[in-house]
XYZ file of C-alpha atoms in Angstrom:
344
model
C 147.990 131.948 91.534
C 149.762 129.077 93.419
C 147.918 126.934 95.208
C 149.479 126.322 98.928
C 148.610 123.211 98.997
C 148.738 121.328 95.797
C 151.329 123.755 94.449
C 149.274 123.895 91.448
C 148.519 127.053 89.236
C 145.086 127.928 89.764
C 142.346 130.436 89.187
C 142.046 133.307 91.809
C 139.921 132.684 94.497
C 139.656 131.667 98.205
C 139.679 127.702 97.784
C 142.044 125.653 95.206
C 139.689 125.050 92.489
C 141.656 121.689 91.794
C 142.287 120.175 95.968
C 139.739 122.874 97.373
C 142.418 124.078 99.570
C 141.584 127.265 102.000
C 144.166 129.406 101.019
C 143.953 131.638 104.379
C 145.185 128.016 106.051
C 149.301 127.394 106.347
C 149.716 124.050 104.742
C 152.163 123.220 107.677
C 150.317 124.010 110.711
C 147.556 121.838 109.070
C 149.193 118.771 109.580
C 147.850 115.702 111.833
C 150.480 116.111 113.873
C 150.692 119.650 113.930
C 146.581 119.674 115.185
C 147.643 116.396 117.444
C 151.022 118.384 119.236
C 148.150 121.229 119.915
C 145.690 119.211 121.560
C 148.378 117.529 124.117
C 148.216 121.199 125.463
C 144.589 120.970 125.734
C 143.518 120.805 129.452
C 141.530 117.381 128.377
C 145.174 115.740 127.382
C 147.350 117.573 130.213
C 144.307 116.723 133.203
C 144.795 113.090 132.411
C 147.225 110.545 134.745
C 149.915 108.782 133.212
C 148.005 105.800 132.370
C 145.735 107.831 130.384
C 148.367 109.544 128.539
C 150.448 106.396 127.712
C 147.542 104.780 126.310
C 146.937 108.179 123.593
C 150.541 107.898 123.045
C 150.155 104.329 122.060
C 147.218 104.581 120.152
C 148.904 107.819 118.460
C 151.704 105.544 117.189
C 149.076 103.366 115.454
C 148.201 106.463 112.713
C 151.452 108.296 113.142
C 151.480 107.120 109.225
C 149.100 109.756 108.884
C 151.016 112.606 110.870
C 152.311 114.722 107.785
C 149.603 114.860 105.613
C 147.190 118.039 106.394
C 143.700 117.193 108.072
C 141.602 118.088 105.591
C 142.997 115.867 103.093
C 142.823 112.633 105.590
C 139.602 110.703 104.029
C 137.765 108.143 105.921
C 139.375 105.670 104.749
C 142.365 106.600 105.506
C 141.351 105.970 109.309
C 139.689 102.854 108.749
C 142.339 101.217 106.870
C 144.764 102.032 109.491
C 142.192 100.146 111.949
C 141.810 97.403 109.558
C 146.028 96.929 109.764
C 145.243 96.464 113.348
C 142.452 94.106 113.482
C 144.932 92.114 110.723
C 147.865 92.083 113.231
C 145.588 90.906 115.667
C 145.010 93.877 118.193
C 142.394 93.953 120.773
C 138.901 95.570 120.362
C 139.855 97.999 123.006
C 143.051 99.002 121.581
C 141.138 100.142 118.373
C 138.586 101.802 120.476
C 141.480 103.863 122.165
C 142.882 104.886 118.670
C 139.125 105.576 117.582
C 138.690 108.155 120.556
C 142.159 109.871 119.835
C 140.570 110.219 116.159
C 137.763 111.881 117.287
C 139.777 113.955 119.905
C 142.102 115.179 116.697
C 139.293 115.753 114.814
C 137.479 117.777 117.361
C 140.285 119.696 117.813
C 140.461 120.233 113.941
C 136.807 122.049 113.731
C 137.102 124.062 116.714
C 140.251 125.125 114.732
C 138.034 125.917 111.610
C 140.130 122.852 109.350
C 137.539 120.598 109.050
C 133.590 120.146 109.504
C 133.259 116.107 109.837
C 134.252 113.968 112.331
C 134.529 110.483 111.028
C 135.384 108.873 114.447
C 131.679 107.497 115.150
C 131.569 106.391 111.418
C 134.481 103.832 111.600
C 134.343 99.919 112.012
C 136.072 98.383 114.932
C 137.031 94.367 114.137
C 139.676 93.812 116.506
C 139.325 90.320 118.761
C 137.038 90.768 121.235
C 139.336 91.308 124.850
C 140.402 88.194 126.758
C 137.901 87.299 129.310
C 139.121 87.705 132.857
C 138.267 84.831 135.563
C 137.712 86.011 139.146
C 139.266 83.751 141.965
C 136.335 81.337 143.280
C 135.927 81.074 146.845
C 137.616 77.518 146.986
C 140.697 79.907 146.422
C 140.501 81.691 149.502
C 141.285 79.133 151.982
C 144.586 78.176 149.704
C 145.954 81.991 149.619
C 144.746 82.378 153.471
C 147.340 79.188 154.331
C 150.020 80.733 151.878
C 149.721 83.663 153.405
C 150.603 82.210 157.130
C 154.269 81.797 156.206
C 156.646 80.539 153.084
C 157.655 81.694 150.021
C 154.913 83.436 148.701
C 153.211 84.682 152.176
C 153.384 88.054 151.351
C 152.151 87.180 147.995
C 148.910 85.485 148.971
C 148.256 88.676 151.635
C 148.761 91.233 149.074
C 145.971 89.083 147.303
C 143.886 88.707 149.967
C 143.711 92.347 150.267
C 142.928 93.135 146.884
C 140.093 90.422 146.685
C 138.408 92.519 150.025
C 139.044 95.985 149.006
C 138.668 95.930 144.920
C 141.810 98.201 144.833
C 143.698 97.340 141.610
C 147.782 96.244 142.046
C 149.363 99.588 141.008
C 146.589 101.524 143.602
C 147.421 99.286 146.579
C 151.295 99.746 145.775
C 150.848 103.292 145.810
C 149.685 103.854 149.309
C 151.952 105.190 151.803
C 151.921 104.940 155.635
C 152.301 108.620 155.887
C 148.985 109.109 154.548
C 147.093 106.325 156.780
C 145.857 106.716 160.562
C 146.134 103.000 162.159
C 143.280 103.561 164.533
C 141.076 104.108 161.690
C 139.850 100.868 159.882
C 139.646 102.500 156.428
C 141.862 102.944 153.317
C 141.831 105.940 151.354
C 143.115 106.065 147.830
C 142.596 105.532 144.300
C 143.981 106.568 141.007
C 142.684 105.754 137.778
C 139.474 107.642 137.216
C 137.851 110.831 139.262
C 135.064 108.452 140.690
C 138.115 106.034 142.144
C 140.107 109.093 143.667
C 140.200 109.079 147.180
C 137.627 106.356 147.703
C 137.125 104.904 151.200
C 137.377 101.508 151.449
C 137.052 99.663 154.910
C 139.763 96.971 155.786
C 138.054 93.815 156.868
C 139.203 92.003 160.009
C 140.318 88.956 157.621
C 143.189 91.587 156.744
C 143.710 93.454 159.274
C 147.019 91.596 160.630
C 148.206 91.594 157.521
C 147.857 95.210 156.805
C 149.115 96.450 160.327
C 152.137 93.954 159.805
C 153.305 95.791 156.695
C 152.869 99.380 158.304
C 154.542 98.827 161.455
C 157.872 97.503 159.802
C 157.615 100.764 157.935
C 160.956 102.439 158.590
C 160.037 105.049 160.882
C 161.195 108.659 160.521
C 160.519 111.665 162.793
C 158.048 109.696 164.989
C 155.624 109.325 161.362
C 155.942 106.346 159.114
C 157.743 107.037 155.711
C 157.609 105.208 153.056
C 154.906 102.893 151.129
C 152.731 100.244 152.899
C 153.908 97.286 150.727
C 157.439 97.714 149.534
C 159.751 96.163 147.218
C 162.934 94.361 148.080
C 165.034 97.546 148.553
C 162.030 99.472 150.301
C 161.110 101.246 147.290
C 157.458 101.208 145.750
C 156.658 97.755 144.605
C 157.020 97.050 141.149
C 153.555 95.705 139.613
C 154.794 93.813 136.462
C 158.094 92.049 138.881
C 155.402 91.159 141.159
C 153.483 89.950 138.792
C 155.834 87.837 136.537
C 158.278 86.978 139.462
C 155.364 86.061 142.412
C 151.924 86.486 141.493
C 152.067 84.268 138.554
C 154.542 81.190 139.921
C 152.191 81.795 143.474
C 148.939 80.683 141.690
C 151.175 77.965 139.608
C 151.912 76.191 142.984
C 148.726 77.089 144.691
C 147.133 75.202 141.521
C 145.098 78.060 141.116
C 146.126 78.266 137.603
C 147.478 75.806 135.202
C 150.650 75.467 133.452
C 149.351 75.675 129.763
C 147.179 79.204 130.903
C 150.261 80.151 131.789
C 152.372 79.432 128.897
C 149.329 80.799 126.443
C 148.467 83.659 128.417
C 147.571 85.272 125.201
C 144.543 82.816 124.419
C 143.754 81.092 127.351
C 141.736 82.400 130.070
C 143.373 82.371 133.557
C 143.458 83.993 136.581
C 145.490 87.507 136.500
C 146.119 90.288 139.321
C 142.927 91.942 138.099
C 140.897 88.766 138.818
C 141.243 90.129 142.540
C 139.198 93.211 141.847
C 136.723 90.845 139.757
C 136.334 88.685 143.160
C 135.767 91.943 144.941
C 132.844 92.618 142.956
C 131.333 88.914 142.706
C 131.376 88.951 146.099
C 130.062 91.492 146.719
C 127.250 91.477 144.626
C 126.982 87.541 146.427
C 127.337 89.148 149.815
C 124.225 91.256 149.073
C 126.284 94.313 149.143
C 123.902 97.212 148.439
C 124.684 98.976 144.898
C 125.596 102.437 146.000
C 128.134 101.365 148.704
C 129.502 98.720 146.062
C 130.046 101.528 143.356
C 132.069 104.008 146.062
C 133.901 101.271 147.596
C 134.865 99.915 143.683
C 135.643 103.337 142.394
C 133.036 103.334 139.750
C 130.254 105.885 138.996
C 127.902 103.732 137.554
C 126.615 100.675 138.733
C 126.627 99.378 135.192
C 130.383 99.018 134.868
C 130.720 97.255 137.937
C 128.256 94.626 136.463
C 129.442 94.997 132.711
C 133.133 94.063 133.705
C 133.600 93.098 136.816
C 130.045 90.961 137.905
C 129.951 87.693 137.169
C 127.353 84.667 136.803
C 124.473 87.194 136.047
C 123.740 88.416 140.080
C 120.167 89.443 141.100
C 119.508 93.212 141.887
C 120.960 94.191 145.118
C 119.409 95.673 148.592
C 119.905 99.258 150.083
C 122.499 99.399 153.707
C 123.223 102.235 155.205
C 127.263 102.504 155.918
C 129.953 101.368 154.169
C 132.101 99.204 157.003
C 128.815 97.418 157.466
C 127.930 96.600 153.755
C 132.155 95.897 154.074
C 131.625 92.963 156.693
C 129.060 91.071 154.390
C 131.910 90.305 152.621
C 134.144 88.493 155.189
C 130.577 87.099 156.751
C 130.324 85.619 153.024
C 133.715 84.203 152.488
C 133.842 82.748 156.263
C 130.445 80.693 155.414
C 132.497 78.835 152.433
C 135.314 77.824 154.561
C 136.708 77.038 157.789
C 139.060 80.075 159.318
């Protein structure tokens, strides 16, 4: 007989005696991407946001080299030497880690499918450069963006800031929020995005904030006695866009606010130096400073373990933290904290 796979003649039987080929297994449907198109209809692929799904996509692209030859026959090597063409080219540790979980989503896939039995995903070495550290603003900042944000070029710059370093929300979450969906007598956000722990988080808005806040929702264009539209807006009242903002405000902002340098700026790559995301490490420094109590730091952050708040987003090493009881009140430790390092 034929084999199906090797197209060699072979002895009778159920496996190729020469590849080891199942014969009861189409050759075509046995493909990488074959098994990878199947498990983007997988509830675990279609339940994920599009920041989740972008990131598969781009790791998928990394071992798309792979996508014709059937699963069985991919090797372990094969896998590691496509992460070895990564850590050459210079790619992050986390970018290989996100290619390293597609492999062992594929390959998951694969033996629940009955094409393979291993899953070399856990086996595979990861020696891309270790991720760029992030600064958080220091509190010698805050008194700069608070006078930036009383008028000028960049006022609505320094607020937006302001009210990501006292709510932890990330750029793209506080962008999102529309004044259809918030109550102004109620001193509380509500939203979130990129994880289930950070959906629909509360998150109290501080008094240091508050004008702000209420400035941008009542010049919300108002429509049937409700306010449409999204609290902080672009320049043609759309939803702001984070990487403009970022390359066309937040970045030139900190450049004249000294808060970063010009040659962080122009090796952005290698240098540390403060980013958007620095905000939402403030947040948590803070905090943690502030003597926020761990459980009401974790909700308000829109984590589900302490131990990622203090992994990636704690710094200077912070002491174990005390038990509050409510939220707004843990909250106002914050402003108390930042008001005893300067003068408003």
């Amino acid at each position: 007989m034929v084999c199906m796979n090797c197209k060699k003649i072979v002895s009778d039987g159920l496996f190729c005696s020469i590849c080891g080929w199942d014969q009861r297994k189409d050759p075509a449907r046995c493909t990488l991407n074959e098994v990878h198109n199947r498990w983007k209809k997988r509830k675990h692929y279609r339940s994920l946001g599009p920041k989740g799904k972008r990131g598969y996509d781009l790791a998928w692209n990394k071992i798309e080299c792979l996508a014709e030859l059937p699963i069985q026959m991919i090797q372990y090597d094969d896998y590691q030497r496509c992460l070895d063409e990564m850590a050459c080219s210079g790619l992050s540790l986390s970018t290989q880690q996100k290619v390293q979980q597609l492999i062992s989503q594929l390959s998951k896939q694969a033996i629940i499918e009955g094409l393979i039995t291993q899953n070399y995903a856990s086996e595979l070495v990861l020696e891309g450069r270790e991720a760029r550290e992030t600064l958080p603003f220091e509190i010698n900042h805050i008194p700069l963006l608070y006078q930036c944000a009383k008028g000028g070029k960049y006022a609505q710059t320094a607020q937006i800031v302001l009210v990501l370093i006292t709510t932890g929300y990330r750029p793209e979450e506080l962008f999102s929020i529309r004044c259809e969906d918030m109550d102004p007598r109620i001193p509380f956000l509500c939203s979130g995005s990129k994880t289930v722990a950070g959906q629909d988080r509360i998150v109290p808005i501080l008094p240091l904030v508050q004008p702000f806040i209420s400035q941008w929702y009542l010049s919300c264009p108002v429509v049937a006695h409700q306010k449409q539209g999204y609290l902080v807006r672009g320049a043609k009242g759309g939803k702001k866009n984070f990487a403009n903002w970022r390359a066309r405000e937040f970045y030139p902002m900190t450049l004249e606010l000294g808060i970063n340098r010009p040659d962080q700026l122009n090796d952005k790559r290698n240098i540390p130096h403060i980013t958007p995301y620095s905000a939402r490490h403030s947040f948590a420094t803070f905090s943690a400073y502030a003597g926020v109590e761990e459980e009401t730091l974790i909700k308000m952050i829109g984590h589900a373990d302490i131990r990622t708040t203090r992994k990636h987003y704690i710094h200077a090493g912070l002491m174990d933290l005390p038990e509050a009881n409510h939220i707004q009140q843990e909250a106002q430790k914050i402003e108390d904290y930042i008001k005893m390092h300067m003068a408003i």
